[in-house]
PDB file of C-alpha atoms in Angstrom:
ATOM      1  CA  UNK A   1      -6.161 100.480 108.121  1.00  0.00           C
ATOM      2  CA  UNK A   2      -3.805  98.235 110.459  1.00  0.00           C
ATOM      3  CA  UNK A   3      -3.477  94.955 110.501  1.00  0.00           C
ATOM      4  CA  UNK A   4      -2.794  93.384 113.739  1.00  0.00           C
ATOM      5  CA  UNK A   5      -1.194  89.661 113.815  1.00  0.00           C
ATOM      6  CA  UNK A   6      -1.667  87.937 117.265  1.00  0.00           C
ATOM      7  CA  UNK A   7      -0.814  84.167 116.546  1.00  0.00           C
ATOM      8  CA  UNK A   8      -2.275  82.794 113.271  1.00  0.00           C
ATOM      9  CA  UNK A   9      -5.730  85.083 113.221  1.00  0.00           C
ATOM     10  CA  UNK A  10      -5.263  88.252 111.416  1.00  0.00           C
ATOM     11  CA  UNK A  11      -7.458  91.058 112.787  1.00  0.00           C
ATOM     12  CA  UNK A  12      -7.769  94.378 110.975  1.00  0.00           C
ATOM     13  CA  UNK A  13      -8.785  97.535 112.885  1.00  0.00           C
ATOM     14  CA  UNK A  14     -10.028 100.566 111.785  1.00  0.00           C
ATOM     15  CA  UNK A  15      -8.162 102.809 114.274  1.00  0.00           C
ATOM     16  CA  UNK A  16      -4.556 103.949 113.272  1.00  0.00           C
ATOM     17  CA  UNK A  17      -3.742 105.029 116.906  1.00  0.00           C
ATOM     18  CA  UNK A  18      -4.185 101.419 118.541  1.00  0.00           C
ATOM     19  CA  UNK A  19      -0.728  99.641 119.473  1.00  0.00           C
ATOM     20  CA  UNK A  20       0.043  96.520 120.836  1.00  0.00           C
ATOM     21  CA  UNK A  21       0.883  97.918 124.144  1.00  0.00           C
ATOM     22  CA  UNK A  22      -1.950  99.906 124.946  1.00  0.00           C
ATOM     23  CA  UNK A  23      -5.380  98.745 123.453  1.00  0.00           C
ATOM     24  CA  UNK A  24      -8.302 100.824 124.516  1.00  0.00           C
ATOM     25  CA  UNK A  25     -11.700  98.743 125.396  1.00  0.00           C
ATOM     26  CA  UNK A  26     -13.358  98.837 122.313  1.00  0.00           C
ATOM     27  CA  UNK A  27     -10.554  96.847 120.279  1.00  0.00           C
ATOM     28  CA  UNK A  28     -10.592  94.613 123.138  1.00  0.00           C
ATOM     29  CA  UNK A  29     -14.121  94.095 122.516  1.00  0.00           C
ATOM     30  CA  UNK A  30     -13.468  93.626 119.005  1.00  0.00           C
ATOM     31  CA  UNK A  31     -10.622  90.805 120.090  1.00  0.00           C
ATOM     32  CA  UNK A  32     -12.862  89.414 122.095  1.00  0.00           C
ATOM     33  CA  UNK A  33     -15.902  89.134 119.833  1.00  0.00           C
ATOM     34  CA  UNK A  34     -13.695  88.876 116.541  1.00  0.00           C
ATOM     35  CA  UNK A  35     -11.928  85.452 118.270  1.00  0.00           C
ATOM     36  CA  UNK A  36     -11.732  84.607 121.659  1.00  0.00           C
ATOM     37  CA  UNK A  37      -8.836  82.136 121.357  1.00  0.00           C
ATOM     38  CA  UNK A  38      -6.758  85.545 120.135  1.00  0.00           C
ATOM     39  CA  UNK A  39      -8.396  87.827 123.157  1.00  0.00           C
ATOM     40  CA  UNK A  40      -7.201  85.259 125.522  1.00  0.00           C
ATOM     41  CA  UNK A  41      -3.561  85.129 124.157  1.00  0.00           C
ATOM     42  CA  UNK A  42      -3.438  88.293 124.025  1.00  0.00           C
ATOM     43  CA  UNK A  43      -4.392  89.339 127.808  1.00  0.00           C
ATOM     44  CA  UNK A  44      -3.793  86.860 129.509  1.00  0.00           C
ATOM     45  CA  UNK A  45      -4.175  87.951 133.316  1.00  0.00           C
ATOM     46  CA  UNK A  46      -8.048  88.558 132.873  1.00  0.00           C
ATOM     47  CA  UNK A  47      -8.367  84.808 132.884  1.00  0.00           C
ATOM     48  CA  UNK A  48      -6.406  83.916 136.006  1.00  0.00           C
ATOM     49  CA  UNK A  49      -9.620  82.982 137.047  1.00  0.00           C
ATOM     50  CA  UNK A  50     -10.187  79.960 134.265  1.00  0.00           C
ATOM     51  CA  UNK A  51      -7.496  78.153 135.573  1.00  0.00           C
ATOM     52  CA  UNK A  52      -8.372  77.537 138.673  1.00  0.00           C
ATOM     53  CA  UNK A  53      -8.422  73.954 140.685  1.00  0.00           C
ATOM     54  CA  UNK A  54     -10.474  72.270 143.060  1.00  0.00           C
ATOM     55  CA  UNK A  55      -9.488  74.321 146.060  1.00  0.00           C
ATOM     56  CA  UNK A  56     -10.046  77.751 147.858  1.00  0.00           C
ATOM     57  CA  UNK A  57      -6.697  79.478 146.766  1.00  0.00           C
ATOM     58  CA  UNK A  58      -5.738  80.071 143.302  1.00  0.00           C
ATOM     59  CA  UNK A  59      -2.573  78.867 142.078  1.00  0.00           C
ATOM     60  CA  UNK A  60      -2.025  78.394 137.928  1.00  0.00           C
ATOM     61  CA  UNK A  61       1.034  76.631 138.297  1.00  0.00           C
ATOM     62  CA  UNK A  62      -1.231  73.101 138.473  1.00  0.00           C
ATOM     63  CA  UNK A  63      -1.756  71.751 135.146  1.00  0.00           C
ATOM     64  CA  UNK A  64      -5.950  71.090 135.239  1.00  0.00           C
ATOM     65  CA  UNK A  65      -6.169  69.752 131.366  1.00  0.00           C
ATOM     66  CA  UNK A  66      -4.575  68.499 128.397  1.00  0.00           C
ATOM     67  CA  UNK A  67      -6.287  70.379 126.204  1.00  0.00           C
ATOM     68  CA  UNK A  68      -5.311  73.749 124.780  1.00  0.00           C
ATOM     69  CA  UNK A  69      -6.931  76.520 126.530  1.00  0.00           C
ATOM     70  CA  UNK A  70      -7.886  77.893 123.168  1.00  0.00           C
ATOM     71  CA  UNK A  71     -10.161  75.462 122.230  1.00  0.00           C
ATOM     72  CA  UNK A  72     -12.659  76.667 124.944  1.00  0.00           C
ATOM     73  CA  UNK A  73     -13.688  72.946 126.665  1.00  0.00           C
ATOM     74  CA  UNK A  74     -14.895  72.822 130.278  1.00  0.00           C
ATOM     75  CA  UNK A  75     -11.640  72.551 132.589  1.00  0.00           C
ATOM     76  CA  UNK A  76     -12.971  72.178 135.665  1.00  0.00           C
ATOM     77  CA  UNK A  77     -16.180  70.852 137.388  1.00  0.00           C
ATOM     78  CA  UNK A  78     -17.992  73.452 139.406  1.00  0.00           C
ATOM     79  CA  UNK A  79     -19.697  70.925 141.980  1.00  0.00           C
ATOM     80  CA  UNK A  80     -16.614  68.815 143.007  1.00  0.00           C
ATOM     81  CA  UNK A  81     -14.797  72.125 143.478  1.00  0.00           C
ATOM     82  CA  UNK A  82     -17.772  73.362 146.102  1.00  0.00           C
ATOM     83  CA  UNK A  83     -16.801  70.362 148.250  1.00  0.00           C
ATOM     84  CA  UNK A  84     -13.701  72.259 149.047  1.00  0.00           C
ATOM     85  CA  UNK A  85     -15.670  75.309 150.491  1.00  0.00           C
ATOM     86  CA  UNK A  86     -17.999  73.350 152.628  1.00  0.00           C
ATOM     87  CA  UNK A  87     -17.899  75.123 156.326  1.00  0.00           C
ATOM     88  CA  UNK A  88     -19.415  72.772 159.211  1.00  0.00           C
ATOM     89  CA  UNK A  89     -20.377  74.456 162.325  1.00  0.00           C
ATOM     90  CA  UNK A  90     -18.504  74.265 165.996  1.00  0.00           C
ATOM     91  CA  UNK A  91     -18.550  70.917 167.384  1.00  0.00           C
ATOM     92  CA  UNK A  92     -19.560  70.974 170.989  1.00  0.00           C
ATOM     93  CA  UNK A  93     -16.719  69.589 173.938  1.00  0.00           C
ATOM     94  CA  UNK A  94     -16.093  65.981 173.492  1.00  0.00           C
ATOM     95  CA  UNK A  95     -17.181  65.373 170.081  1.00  0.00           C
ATOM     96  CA  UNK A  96     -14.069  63.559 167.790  1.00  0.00           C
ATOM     97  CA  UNK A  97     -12.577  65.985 165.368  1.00  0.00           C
ATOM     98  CA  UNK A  98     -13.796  66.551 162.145  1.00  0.00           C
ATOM     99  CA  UNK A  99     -10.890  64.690 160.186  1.00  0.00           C
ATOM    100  CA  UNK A 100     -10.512  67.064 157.196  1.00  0.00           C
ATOM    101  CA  UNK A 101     -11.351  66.334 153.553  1.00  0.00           C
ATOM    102  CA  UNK A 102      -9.468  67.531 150.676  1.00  0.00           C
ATOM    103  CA  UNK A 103     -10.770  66.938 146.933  1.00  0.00           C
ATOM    104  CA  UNK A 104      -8.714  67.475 143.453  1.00  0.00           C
ATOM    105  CA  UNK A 105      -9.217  66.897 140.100  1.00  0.00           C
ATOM    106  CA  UNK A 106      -7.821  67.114 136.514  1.00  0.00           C
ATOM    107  CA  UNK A 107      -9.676  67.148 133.595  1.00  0.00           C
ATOM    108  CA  UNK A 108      -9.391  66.157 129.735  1.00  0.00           C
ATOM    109  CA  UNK A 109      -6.366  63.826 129.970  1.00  0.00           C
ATOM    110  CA  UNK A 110      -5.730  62.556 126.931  1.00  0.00           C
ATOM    111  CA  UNK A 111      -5.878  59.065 128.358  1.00  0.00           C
ATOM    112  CA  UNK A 112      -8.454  56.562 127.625  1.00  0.00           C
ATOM    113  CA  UNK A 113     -11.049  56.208 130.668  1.00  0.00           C
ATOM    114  CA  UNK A 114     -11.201  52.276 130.801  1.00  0.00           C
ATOM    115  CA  UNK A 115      -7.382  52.082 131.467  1.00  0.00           C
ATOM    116  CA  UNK A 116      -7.162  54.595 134.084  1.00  0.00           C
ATOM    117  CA  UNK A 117     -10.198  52.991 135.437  1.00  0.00           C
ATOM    118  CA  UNK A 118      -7.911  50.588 136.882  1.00  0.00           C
ATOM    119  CA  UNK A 119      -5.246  52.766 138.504  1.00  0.00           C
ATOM    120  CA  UNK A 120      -8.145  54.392 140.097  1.00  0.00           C
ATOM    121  CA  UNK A 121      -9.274  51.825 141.728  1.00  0.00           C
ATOM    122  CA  UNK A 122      -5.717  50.310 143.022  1.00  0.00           C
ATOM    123  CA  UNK A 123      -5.338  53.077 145.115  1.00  0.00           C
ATOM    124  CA  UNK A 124      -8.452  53.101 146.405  1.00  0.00           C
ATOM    125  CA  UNK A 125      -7.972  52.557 150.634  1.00  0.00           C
ATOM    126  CA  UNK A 126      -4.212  53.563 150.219  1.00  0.00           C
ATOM    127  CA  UNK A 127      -2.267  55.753 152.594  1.00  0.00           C
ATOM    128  CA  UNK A 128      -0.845  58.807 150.683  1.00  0.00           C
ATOM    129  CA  UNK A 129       2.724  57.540 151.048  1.00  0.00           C
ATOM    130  CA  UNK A 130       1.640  54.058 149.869  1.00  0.00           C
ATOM    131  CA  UNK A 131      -0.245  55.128 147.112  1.00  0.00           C
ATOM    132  CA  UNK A 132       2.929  57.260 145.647  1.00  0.00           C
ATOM    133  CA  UNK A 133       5.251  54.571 146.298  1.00  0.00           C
ATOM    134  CA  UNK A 134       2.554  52.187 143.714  1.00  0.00           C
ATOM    135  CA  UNK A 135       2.204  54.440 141.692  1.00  0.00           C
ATOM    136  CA  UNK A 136       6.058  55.133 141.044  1.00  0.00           C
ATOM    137  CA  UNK A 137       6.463  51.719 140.124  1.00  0.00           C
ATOM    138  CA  UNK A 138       3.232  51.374 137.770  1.00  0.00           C
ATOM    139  CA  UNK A 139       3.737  50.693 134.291  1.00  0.00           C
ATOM    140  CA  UNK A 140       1.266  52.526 132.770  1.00  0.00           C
ATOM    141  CA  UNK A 141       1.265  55.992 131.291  1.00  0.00           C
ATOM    142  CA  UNK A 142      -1.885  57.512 133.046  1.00  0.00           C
ATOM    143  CA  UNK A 143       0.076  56.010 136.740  1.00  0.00           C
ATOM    144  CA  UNK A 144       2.291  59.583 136.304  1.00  0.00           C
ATOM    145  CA  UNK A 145      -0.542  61.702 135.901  1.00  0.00           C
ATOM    146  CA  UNK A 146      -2.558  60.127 138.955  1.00  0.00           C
ATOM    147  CA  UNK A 147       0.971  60.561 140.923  1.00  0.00           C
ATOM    148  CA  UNK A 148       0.515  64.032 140.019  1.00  0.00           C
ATOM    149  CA  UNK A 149      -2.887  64.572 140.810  1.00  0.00           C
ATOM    150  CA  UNK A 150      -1.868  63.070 144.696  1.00  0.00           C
ATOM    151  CA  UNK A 151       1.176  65.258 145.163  1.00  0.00           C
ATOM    152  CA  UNK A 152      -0.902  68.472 144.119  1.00  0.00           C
ATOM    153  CA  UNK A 153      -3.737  67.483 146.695  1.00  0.00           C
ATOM    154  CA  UNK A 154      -1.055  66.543 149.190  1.00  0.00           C
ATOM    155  CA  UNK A 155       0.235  70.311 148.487  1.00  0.00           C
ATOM    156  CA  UNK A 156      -3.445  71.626 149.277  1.00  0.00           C
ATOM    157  CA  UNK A 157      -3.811  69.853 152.246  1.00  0.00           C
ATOM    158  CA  UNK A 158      -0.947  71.540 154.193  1.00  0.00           C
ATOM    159  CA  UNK A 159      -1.429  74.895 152.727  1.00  0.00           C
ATOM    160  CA  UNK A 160      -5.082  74.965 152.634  1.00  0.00           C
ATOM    161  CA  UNK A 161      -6.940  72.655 155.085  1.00  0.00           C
ATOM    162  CA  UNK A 162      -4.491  73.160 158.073  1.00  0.00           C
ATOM    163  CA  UNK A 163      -3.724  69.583 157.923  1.00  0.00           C
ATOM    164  CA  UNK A 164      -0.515  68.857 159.666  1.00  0.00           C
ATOM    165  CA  UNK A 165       1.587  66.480 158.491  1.00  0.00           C
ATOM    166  CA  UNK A 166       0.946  65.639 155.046  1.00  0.00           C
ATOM    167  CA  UNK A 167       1.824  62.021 155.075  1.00  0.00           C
ATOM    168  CA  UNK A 168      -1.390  62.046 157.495  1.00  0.00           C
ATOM    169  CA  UNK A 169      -4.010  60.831 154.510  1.00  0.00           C
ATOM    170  CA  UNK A 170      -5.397  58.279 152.854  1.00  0.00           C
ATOM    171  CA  UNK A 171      -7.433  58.284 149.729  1.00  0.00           C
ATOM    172  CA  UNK A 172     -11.207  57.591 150.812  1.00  0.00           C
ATOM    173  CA  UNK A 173     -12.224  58.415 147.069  1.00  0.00           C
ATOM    174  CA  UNK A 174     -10.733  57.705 143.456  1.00  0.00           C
ATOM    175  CA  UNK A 175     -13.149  57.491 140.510  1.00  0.00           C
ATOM    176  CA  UNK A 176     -12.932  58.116 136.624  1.00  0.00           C
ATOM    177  CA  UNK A 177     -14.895  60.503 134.587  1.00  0.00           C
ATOM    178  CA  UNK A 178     -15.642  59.787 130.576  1.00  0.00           C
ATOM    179  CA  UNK A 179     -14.227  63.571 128.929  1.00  0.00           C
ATOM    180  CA  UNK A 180     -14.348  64.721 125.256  1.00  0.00           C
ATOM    181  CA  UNK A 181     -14.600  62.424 122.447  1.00  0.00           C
ATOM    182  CA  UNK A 182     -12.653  63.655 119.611  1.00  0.00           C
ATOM    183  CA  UNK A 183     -13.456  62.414 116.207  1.00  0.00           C
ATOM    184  CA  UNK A 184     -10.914  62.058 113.188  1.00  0.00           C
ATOM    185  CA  UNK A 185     -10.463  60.044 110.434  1.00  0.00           C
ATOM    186  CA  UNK A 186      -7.675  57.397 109.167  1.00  0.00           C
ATOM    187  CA  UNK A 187      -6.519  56.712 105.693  1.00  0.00           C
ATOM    188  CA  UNK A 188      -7.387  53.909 104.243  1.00  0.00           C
ATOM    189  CA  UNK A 189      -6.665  52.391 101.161  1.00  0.00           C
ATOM    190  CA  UNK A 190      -8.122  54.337  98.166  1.00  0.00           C
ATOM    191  CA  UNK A 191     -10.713  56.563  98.643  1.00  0.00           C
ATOM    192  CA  UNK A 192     -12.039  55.181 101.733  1.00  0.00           C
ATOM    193  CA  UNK A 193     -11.235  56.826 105.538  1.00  0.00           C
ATOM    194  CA  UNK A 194     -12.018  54.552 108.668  1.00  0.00           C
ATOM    195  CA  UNK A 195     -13.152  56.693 112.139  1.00  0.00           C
ATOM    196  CA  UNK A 196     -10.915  57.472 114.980  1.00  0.00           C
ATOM    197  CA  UNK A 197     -11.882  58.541 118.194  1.00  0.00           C
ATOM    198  CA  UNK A 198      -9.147  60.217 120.652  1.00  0.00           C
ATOM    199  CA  UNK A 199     -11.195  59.755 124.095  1.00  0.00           C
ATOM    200  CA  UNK A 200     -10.718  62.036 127.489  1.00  0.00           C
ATOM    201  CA  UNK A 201     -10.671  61.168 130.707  1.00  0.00           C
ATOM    202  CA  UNK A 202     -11.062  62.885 134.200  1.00  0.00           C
ATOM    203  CA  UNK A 203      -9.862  61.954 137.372  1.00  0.00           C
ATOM    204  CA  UNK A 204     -11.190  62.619 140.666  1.00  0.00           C
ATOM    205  CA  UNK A 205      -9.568  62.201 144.288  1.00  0.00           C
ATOM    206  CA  UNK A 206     -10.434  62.578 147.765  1.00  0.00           C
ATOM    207  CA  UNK A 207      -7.969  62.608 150.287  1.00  0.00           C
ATOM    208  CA  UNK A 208      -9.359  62.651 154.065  1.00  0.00           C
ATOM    209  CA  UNK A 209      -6.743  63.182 157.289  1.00  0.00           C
ATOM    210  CA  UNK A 210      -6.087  60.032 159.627  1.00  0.00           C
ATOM    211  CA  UNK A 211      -4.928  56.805 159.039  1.00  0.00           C
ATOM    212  CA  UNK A 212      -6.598  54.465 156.252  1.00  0.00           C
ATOM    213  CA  UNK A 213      -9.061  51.873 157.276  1.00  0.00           C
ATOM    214  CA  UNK A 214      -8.195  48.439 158.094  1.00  0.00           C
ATOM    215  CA  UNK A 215     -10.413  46.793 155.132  1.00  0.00           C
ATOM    216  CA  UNK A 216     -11.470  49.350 152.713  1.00  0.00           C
ATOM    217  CA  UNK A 217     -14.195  46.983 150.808  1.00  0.00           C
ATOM    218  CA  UNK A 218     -15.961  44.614 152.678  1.00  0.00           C
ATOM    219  CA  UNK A 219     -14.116  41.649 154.022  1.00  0.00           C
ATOM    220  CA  UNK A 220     -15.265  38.136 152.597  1.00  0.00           C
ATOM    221  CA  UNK A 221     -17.686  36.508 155.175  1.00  0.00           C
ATOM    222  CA  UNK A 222     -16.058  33.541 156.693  1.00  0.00           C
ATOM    223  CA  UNK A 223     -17.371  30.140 157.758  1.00  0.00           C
ATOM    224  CA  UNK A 224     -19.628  31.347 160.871  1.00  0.00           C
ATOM    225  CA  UNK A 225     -20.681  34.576 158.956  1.00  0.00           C
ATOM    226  CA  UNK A 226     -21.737  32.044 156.793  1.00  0.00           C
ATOM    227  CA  UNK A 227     -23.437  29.951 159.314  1.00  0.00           C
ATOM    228  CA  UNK A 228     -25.413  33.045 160.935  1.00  0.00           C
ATOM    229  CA  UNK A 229     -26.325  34.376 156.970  1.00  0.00           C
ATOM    230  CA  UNK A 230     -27.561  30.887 156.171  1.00  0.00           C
ATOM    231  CA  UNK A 231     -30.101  30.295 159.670  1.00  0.00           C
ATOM    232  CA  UNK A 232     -31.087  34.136 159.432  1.00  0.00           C
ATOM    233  CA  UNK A 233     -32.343  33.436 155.973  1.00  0.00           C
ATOM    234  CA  UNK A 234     -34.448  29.507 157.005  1.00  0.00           C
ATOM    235  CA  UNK A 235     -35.810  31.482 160.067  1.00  0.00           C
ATOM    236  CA  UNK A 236     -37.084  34.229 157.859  1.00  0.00           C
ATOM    237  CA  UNK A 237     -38.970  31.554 155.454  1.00  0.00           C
ATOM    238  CA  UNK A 238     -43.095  32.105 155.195  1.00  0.00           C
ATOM    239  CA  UNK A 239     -44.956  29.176 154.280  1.00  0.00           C
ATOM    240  CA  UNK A 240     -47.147  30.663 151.670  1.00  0.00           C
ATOM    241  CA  UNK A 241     -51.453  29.980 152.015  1.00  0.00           C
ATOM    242  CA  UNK A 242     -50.654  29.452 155.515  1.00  0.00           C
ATOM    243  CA  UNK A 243     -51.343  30.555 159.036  1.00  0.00           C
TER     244      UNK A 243
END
């Protein structure tokens, strides 16, 4: 009988002629269906795959979650990532160029949602350049992981969506996502114990190549928008019972 350690799981294995170096595929069956937090630790380049972000080439060095990997939550969202791999057909001779689109993501940031909520939206409309330069000088916590999240899709515009110069973008899109709830409990005084919830967020960004727009949201109407608003709606009164 052998006892094999991997971490803080203790596996024993029937076979005295499996080592650490060489395991044959039935003990890593066993690994995997014994605990898959160990099986994962243990061979780690069969789940290259698992780490992978919002855009066609893999790369683990991007951080997707703050989460452990071992405790086996969704880190990524399948349909933002398919925006990446949309292919459009030719466009014919004097059509405008398809300005590209680039989408990233991160998910589970220990962060709540309501305050990134807000550094979401300040950026919304931003050139790329503009929106680092805010966010640099934001004093919040969850500014430095949005500053991330804009430097990584800055990264995967030049190197995947032949965009040339990567201070060519604006964000067109920047939304929060609700993550995992986790649930604990406080000390009280005596026997009692109070709830405690440590909330998750996700962010989500769109980057699209050109300059940004001159007025992102609409513009407030002015005096003669007014005017025209105000005679459009008396001309389209009905007197009611009437001819």
């Amino acid at each position: 009988m052998i006892i094999l350690c991997i971490g803080d799981t203790t596996l024993r294995k029937s076979r005295a002629t499996c080592k650490m170096a060489s395991i044959s595929v039935p003990c890593l069956r066993f690994l995997r269906a014994s605990n898959h937090t160990v099986f994962r630790q243990f061979v780690p380049t069969l789940y290259q795959a698992s780490s992978i972000h919002t855009c066609n080439a893999i790369n683990t060095a991007y951080k997707n979650t703050d989460f452990d990997k071992s405790l086996g939550f969704r880190r990524k969202s399948w349909k933002w990532e398919k925006y990446n791999r949309i292919v459009y057909p030719p466009q014919k001779e004097g059509q405008n160029i398809r300005p590209a689109e680039i989408c990233h993501a991160r998910f589970q940031i220990k962060y709540s949602p309501l305050k990134m909520w807000y550094i979401a939206v300040m950026i919304r409309g931003m050139s790329i350049d503009e929106a680092l330069k805010q966010l640099s000088f934001y004093k919040r916590k969850g500014a430095a992981v949005v500053k991330e999240v804009l430097e990584e899709a800055q990264e995967m515009a030049v190197r995947d969506h032949n965009v040339e110069y990567k201070s060519n973008l604006w964000i067109a899109s920047s939304f929060v996502g609700q993550g995992k709830t986790v649930r604990g409990l406080r000390k009280h005084r005596g026997p009692r114990y109070g709830m405690i919830h440590y909330r998750y967020c996700n962010v989500f960004i769109r980057l699209q190549e050109g300059p940004p727009p001159k007025h992102y949201y609409p513009p407030p109407p002015m005096g003669h928008d007014k005017m025209e608003e105000f005679i459009r709606d008396q001309r389209a009164r009905r007197i009611i019972h009437s001819l």
